């Protein structure tokens, strides 16, 4: 019997960062560095924060809930990348 296939494939940290950066730059019309605090920079409204959560869930096939909904997990592209990797059971090595 062949191994089961899944649409969840391993993504590199660089690929995740790139996809998140592209989404944020498209939405904010600004260049986004991986360590820029998008909340402190005033780039994110409460509505956009919700859109960001939905985007991450749908793009990376993860579910974000409970303690993972902390603001600190969404402050920077780097933090969001770490969250996605953790939720997918992958490491940032």
Tab-separated table of N, CA, C and O in Angstrom, residues 12-87:
chain	number	residue	atom	x	y	z
A	12	UNK	N	10.032	25.820	4.005
A	12	UNK	CA	11.215	26.351	4.673
A	12	UNK	C	10.851	27.650	5.385
A	12	UNK	O	9.907	28.346	4.992
A	13	UNK	N	11.605	27.990	6.427
A	13	UNK	CA	11.374	29.276	7.089
A	13	UNK	C	11.452	30.442	6.105
A	13	UNK	O	10.650	31.373	6.176
A	14	UNK	N	12.376	30.362	5.157
A	14	UNK	CA	12.511	31.442	4.168
A	14	UNK	C	11.280	31.582	3.289
A	14	UNK	O	10.864	32.692	2.952
A	15	UNK	N	10.693	30.450	2.916
A	15	UNK	CA	9.482	30.466	2.099
A	15	UNK	C	8.317	31.073	2.874
A	15	UNK	O	7.556	31.881	2.338
A	16	UNK	N	8.183	30.698	4.134
A	16	UNK	CA	7.116	31.250	4.976
A	16	UNK	C	7.309	32.748	5.140
A	16	UNK	O	6.367	33.532	4.953
A	17	UNK	N	8.536	33.171	5.463
A	17	UNK	CA	8.823	34.614	5.614
A	17	UNK	C	8.469	35.367	4.334
A	17	UNK	O	7.886	36.449	4.374
A	18	UNK	N	8.868	34.791	3.200
A	18	UNK	CA	8.607	35.447	1.917
A	18	UNK	C	7.125	35.617	1.647
A	18	UNK	O	6.680	36.685	1.213
A	19	UNK	N	6.346	34.571	1.894
A	19	UNK	CA	4.905	34.650	1.665
A	19	UNK	C	4.242	35.656	2.604
A	19	UNK	O	3.361	36.417	2.182
A	20	UNK	N	4.669	35.666	3.862
A	20	UNK	CA	4.107	36.625	4.816
A	20	UNK	C	4.485	38.054	4.447
A	20	UNK	O	3.650	38.959	4.491
A	21	UNK	N	5.734	38.245	4.064
A	21	UNK	CA	6.201	39.583	3.681
A	21	UNK	C	5.436	40.093	2.467
A	21	UNK	O	4.987	41.245	2.443
A	22	UNK	N	5.267	39.242	1.470
A	22	UNK	CA	4.526	39.634	0.266
A	22	UNK	C	3.102	40.052	0.615
A	22	UNK	O	2.609	41.088	0.149
A	23	UNK	N	2.435	39.264	1.444
A	23	UNK	CA	1.065	39.589	1.855
A	23	UNK	C	1.030	40.933	2.589
A	23	UNK	O	0.203	41.801	2.265
A	24	UNK	N	1.911	41.120	3.554
A	24	UNK	CA	1.912	42.357	4.342
A	24	UNK	C	2.254	43.573	3.482
A	24	UNK	O	1.636	44.632	3.623
A	25	UNK	N	3.219	43.432	2.592
A	25	UNK	CA	3.588	44.565	1.737
A	25	UNK	C	2.460	44.936	0.783
A	25	UNK	O	2.206	46.114	0.530
A	26	UNK	N	1.766	43.930	0.275
A	26	UNK	CA	0.637	44.178	-0.619
A	26	UNK	C	-0.479	44.917	0.138
A	26	UNK	O	-1.103	45.836	-0.394
A	27	UNK	N	-0.732	44.497	1.371
A	27	UNK	CA	-1.828	45.081	2.146
A	27	UNK	C	-1.495	46.469	2.690
A	27	UNK	O	-2.379	47.319	2.768
A	28	UNK	N	-0.243	46.690	3.093
A	28	UNK	CA	0.133	47.958	3.729
A	28	UNK	C	0.753	48.956	2.761
A	28	UNK	O	0.911	50.126	3.107
A	29	UNK	N	1.142	48.485	1.578
A	29	UNK	CA	1.821	49.334	0.583
A	29	UNK	C	3.134	49.896	1.121
A	29	UNK	O	3.553	50.996	0.762
A	30	UNK	N	3.789	49.111	1.993
A	30	UNK	CA	5.081	49.506	2.573
A	30	UNK	C	6.026	48.324	2.549
A	30	UNK	O	5.598	47.179	2.569
A	31	UNK	N	7.335	48.636	2.516
A	31	UNK	CA	8.329	47.573	2.648
A	31	UNK	C	8.319	47.087	4.086
A	31	UNK	O	8.265	47.884	5.026
A	32	UNK	N	8.371	45.774	4.260
A	32	UNK	CA	8.312	45.172	5.591
A	32	UNK	C	9.577	44.357	5.813
A	32	UNK	O	9.860	43.430	5.062
A	33	UNK	N	10.322	44.719	6.831
A	33	UNK	CA	11.492	43.938	7.237
A	33	UNK	C	11.024	42.822	8.169
A	33	UNK	O	10.037	42.995	8.893
A	34	UNK	N	11.726	41.689	8.190
A	34	UNK	CA	11.288	40.552	9.015
A	34	UNK	C	11.171	40.853	10.506
A	34	UNK	O	10.400	40.204	11.199
A	35	UNK	N	11.911	41.864	10.996
A	35	UNK	CA	11.888	42.175	12.426
A	35	UNK	C	11.126	43.461	12.754
A	35	UNK	O	11.147	43.925	13.880
A	36	UNK	N	10.420	44.037	11.765
A	36	UNK	CA	9.634	45.248	12.000
A	36	UNK	C	8.396	44.910	12.813
A	36	UNK	O	7.625	44.013	12.448
A	37	UNK	N	8.180	45.610	13.921
A	37	UNK	CA	6.968	45.443	14.725
A	37	UNK	C	5.844	46.182	14.009
A	37	UNK	O	5.757	47.413	14.060
A	38	UNK	N	4.993	45.432	13.324
A	38	UNK	CA	3.964	46.050	12.496
A	38	UNK	C	2.885	46.749	13.321
A	38	UNK	O	2.230	47.660	12.834
A	39	UNK	N	2.734	46.343	14.570
A	39	UNK	CA	1.765	47.015	15.446
A	39	UNK	C	2.333	48.339	15.940
A	39	UNK	O	1.658	49.367	15.894
A	40	UNK	N	3.579	48.338	16.399
A	40	UNK	CA	4.213	49.566	16.875
A	40	UNK	C	4.358	50.585	15.742
A	40	UNK	O	4.284	51.788	15.978
A	41	UNK	N	4.520	50.096	14.515
A	41	UNK	CA	4.655	50.978	13.352
A	41	UNK	C	3.307	51.534	12.891
A	41	UNK	O	3.257	52.364	11.988
A	42	UNK	N	2.227	51.070	13.510
A	42	UNK	CA	0.900	51.568	13.161
A	42	UNK	C	0.375	51.035	11.830
A	42	UNK	O	-0.494	51.653	11.217
A	43	UNK	N	0.867	49.897	11.389
A	43	UNK	CA	0.462	49.345	10.097
A	43	UNK	C	-0.739	48.422	10.186
A	43	UNK	O	-1.277	48.010	9.156
A	44	UNK	N	-1.171	48.090	11.409
A	44	UNK	CA	-2.204	47.078	11.581
A	44	UNK	C	-3.363	47.615	12.408
A	44	UNK	O	-3.177	48.073	13.524
A	45	UNK	N	-4.565	47.525	11.832
A	45	UNK	CA	-5.786	47.837	12.577
A	45	UNK	C	-6.307	46.534	13.175
A	45	UNK	O	-5.843	45.445	12.832
A	46	UNK	N	-7.295	46.634	14.025
A	46	UNK	CA	-7.854	45.422	14.613
A	46	UNK	C	-8.499	44.545	13.531
A	46	UNK	O	-8.405	43.318	13.572
A	47	UNK	N	-9.127	45.152	12.542
A	47	UNK	CA	-9.724	44.388	11.449
A	47	UNK	C	-8.635	43.693	10.632
A	47	UNK	O	-8.757	42.519	10.287
A	48	UNK	N	-7.545	44.404	10.352
A	48	UNK	CA	-6.465	43.790	9.588
A	48	UNK	C	-5.801	42.674	10.390
A	48	UNK	O	-5.369	41.675	9.807
A	49	UNK	N	-5.725	42.812	11.698
A	49	UNK	CA	-5.152	41.743	12.531
A	49	UNK	C	-5.965	40.465	12.361
A	49	UNK	O	-5.404	39.372	12.241
A	50	UNK	N	-7.274	40.575	12.302
A	50	UNK	CA	-8.135	39.416	12.081
A	50	UNK	C	-7.901	38.832	10.686
A	50	UNK	O	-7.801	37.617	10.516
A	51	UNK	N	-7.786	39.697	9.687
A	51	UNK	CA	-7.491	39.243	8.333
A	51	UNK	C	-6.150	38.506	8.285
A	51	UNK	O	-6.011	37.508	7.565
A	52	UNK	N	-5.197	38.990	9.036
A	52	UNK	CA	-3.874	38.374	9.085
A	52	UNK	C	-3.956	36.957	9.654
A	52	UNK	O	-3.358	36.023	9.115
A	53	UNK	N	-4.712	36.787	10.729
A	53	UNK	CA	-4.891	35.458	11.324
A	53	UNK	C	-5.536	34.517	10.304
A	53	UNK	O	-5.065	33.390	10.099
A	54	UNK	N	-6.587	34.972	9.643
A	54	UNK	CA	-7.279	34.141	8.655
A	54	UNK	C	-6.337	33.805	7.498
A	54	UNK	O	-6.295	32.667	7.018
A	55	UNK	N	-5.553	34.780	7.063
A	55	UNK	CA	-4.594	34.542	5.977
A	55	UNK	C	-3.576	33.473	6.363
A	55	UNK	O	-3.305	32.557	5.582
A	56	UNK	N	-3.021	33.577	7.550
A	56	UNK	CA	-2.027	32.608	8.008
A	56	UNK	C	-2.643	31.216	8.094
A	56	UNK	O	-2.054	30.231	7.636
A	57	UNK	N	-3.840	31.127	8.656
A	57	UNK	CA	-4.501	29.818	8.780
A	57	UNK	C	-4.743	29.193	7.404
A	57	UNK	O	-4.460	28.007	7.196
A	58	UNK	N	-5.259	29.964	6.477
A	58	UNK	CA	-5.602	29.399	5.172
A	58	UNK	C	-4.377	29.143	4.303
A	58	UNK	O	-4.321	28.142	3.596
A	59	UNK	N	-3.386	30.009	4.376
A	59	UNK	CA	-2.195	29.850	3.544
A	59	UNK	C	-1.321	28.697	3.998
A	59	UNK	O	-0.770	27.963	3.170
A	60	UNK	N	-1.192	28.532	5.308
A	60	UNK	CA	-0.244	27.551	5.840
A	60	UNK	C	-0.919	26.329	6.454
A	60	UNK	O	-0.257	25.507	7.075
A	61	UNK	N	-2.227	26.213	6.296
A	61	UNK	CA	-2.981	25.053	6.759
A	61	UNK	C	-2.760	24.782	8.251
A	61	UNK	O	-2.396	23.678	8.654
A	62	UNK	N	-2.941	25.836	9.042
A	62	UNK	CA	-2.817	25.723	10.496
A	62	UNK	C	-4.079	26.296	11.136
A	62	UNK	O	-4.840	27.009	10.493
A	63	UNK	N	-4.282	25.975	12.408
A	63	UNK	CA	-5.364	26.554	13.191
A	63	UNK	C	-4.742	27.311	14.351
A	63	UNK	O	-3.937	26.752	15.092
A	64	UNK	N	-5.105	28.568	14.467
A	64	UNK	CA	-4.566	29.412	15.531
A	64	UNK	C	-5.677	29.653	16.541
A	64	UNK	O	-6.729	30.178	16.196
A	65	UNK	N	-5.452	29.273	17.777
A	65	UNK	CA	-6.470	29.460	18.791
A	65	UNK	C	-5.862	29.550	20.167
A	65	UNK	O	-4.658	29.349	20.353
A	66	UNK	N	-6.696	29.864	21.125
A	66	UNK	CA	-6.266	29.905	22.520
A	66	UNK	C	-5.033	30.763	22.740
A	66	UNK	O	-4.980	31.906	22.296
A	67	UNK	N	-4.037	30.191	23.407
A	67	UNK	CA	-2.852	30.963	23.757
A	67	UNK	C	-2.041	31.419	22.550
A	67	UNK	O	-1.253	32.358	22.656
A	68	UNK	N	-2.246	30.800	21.393
A	68	UNK	CA	-1.504	31.219	20.204
A	68	UNK	C	-2.004	32.537	19.627
A	68	UNK	O	-1.339	33.139	18.785
A	69	UNK	N	-3.160	33.000	20.062
A	69	UNK	CA	-3.703	34.261	19.567
A	69	UNK	C	-3.106	35.487	20.262
A	69	UNK	O	-3.628	36.582	20.127
A	70	UNK	N	-2.011	35.297	20.973
A	70	UNK	CA	-1.337	36.427	21.641
A	70	UNK	C	-0.763	37.397	20.611
A	70	UNK	O	-0.187	36.991	19.602
A	71	UNK	N	-0.869	38.664	20.887
A	71	UNK	CA	-0.350	39.714	20.018
A	71	UNK	C	1.128	39.504	19.694
A	71	UNK	O	1.566	39.726	18.560
A	72	UNK	N	1.901	39.053	20.670
A	72	UNK	CA	3.339	38.860	20.451
A	72	UNK	C	3.645	37.893	19.318
A	72	UNK	O	4.696	37.991	18.691
A	73	UNK	N	2.748	36.959	19.035
A	73	UNK	CA	2.975	36.007	17.938
A	73	UNK	C	2.818	36.633	16.563
A	73	UNK	O	3.185	36.018	15.559
A	74	UNK	N	2.282	37.868	16.512
A	74	UNK	CA	1.982	38.514	15.231
A	74	UNK	C	2.704	39.848	15.042
A	74	UNK	O	2.474	40.525	14.050
A	75	UNK	N	3.573	40.212	15.962
A	75	UNK	CA	4.242	41.514	15.891
A	75	UNK	C	5.160	41.669	14.677
A	75	UNK	O	5.231	42.742	14.087
A	76	UNK	N	5.870	40.599	14.331
A	76	UNK	CA	6.846	40.671	13.243
A	76	UNK	C	6.682	39.468	12.315
A	76	UNK	O	6.100	38.448	12.700
A	77	UNK	N	7.224	39.581	11.128
A	77	UNK	CA	7.228	38.453	10.197
A	77	UNK	C	7.993	37.286	10.816
A	77	UNK	O	7.577	36.129	10.698
A	78	UNK	N	9.089	37.578	11.491
A	78	UNK	CA	9.862	36.513	12.137
A	78	UNK	C	9.027	35.762	13.168
A	78	UNK	O	9.051	34.534	13.229
A	79	UNK	N	8.271	36.489	13.982
A	79	UNK	CA	7.429	35.840	15.008
A	79	UNK	C	6.319	35.010	14.368
A	79	UNK	O	6.002	33.915	14.821
A	80	UNK	N	5.735	35.537	13.298
A	80	UNK	CA	4.681	34.787	12.609
A	80	UNK	C	5.256	33.522	11.969
A	80	UNK	O	4.614	32.466	11.989
A	81	UNK	N	6.461	33.628	11.440
A	81	UNK	CA	7.125	32.460	10.852
A	81	UNK	C	7.355	31.394	11.917
A	81	UNK	O	7.081	30.208	11.698
A	82	UNK	N	7.834	31.806	13.084
A	82	UNK	CA	8.053	30.868	14.191
A	82	UNK	C	6.739	30.190	14.593
A	82	UNK	O	6.695	28.982	14.852
A	83	UNK	N	5.661	30.964	14.633
A	83	UNK	CA	4.345	30.419	14.983
A	83	UNK	C	3.909	29.363	13.970
A	83	UNK	O	3.483	28.279	14.343
A	84	UNK	N	4.017	29.691	12.690
A	84	UNK	CA	3.613	28.745	11.649
A	84	UNK	C	4.433	27.462	11.749
A	84	UNK	O	3.882	26.353	11.707
A	85	UNK	N	5.736	27.594	11.904
A	85	UNK	CA	6.586	26.404	12.002
A	85	UNK	C	6.198	25.553	13.205
A	85	UNK	O	6.123	24.326	13.110
A	86	UNK	N	5.945	26.202	14.327
A	86	UNK	CA	5.562	25.458	15.541
A	86	UNK	C	4.225	24.748	15.343
A	86	UNK	O	4.076	23.576	15.662
A	87	UNK	N	3.250	25.438	14.786
A	87	UNK	CA	1.933	24.848	14.578
A	87	UNK	C	1.956	23.724	13.558
A	87	UNK	O	1.156	22.796	13.625
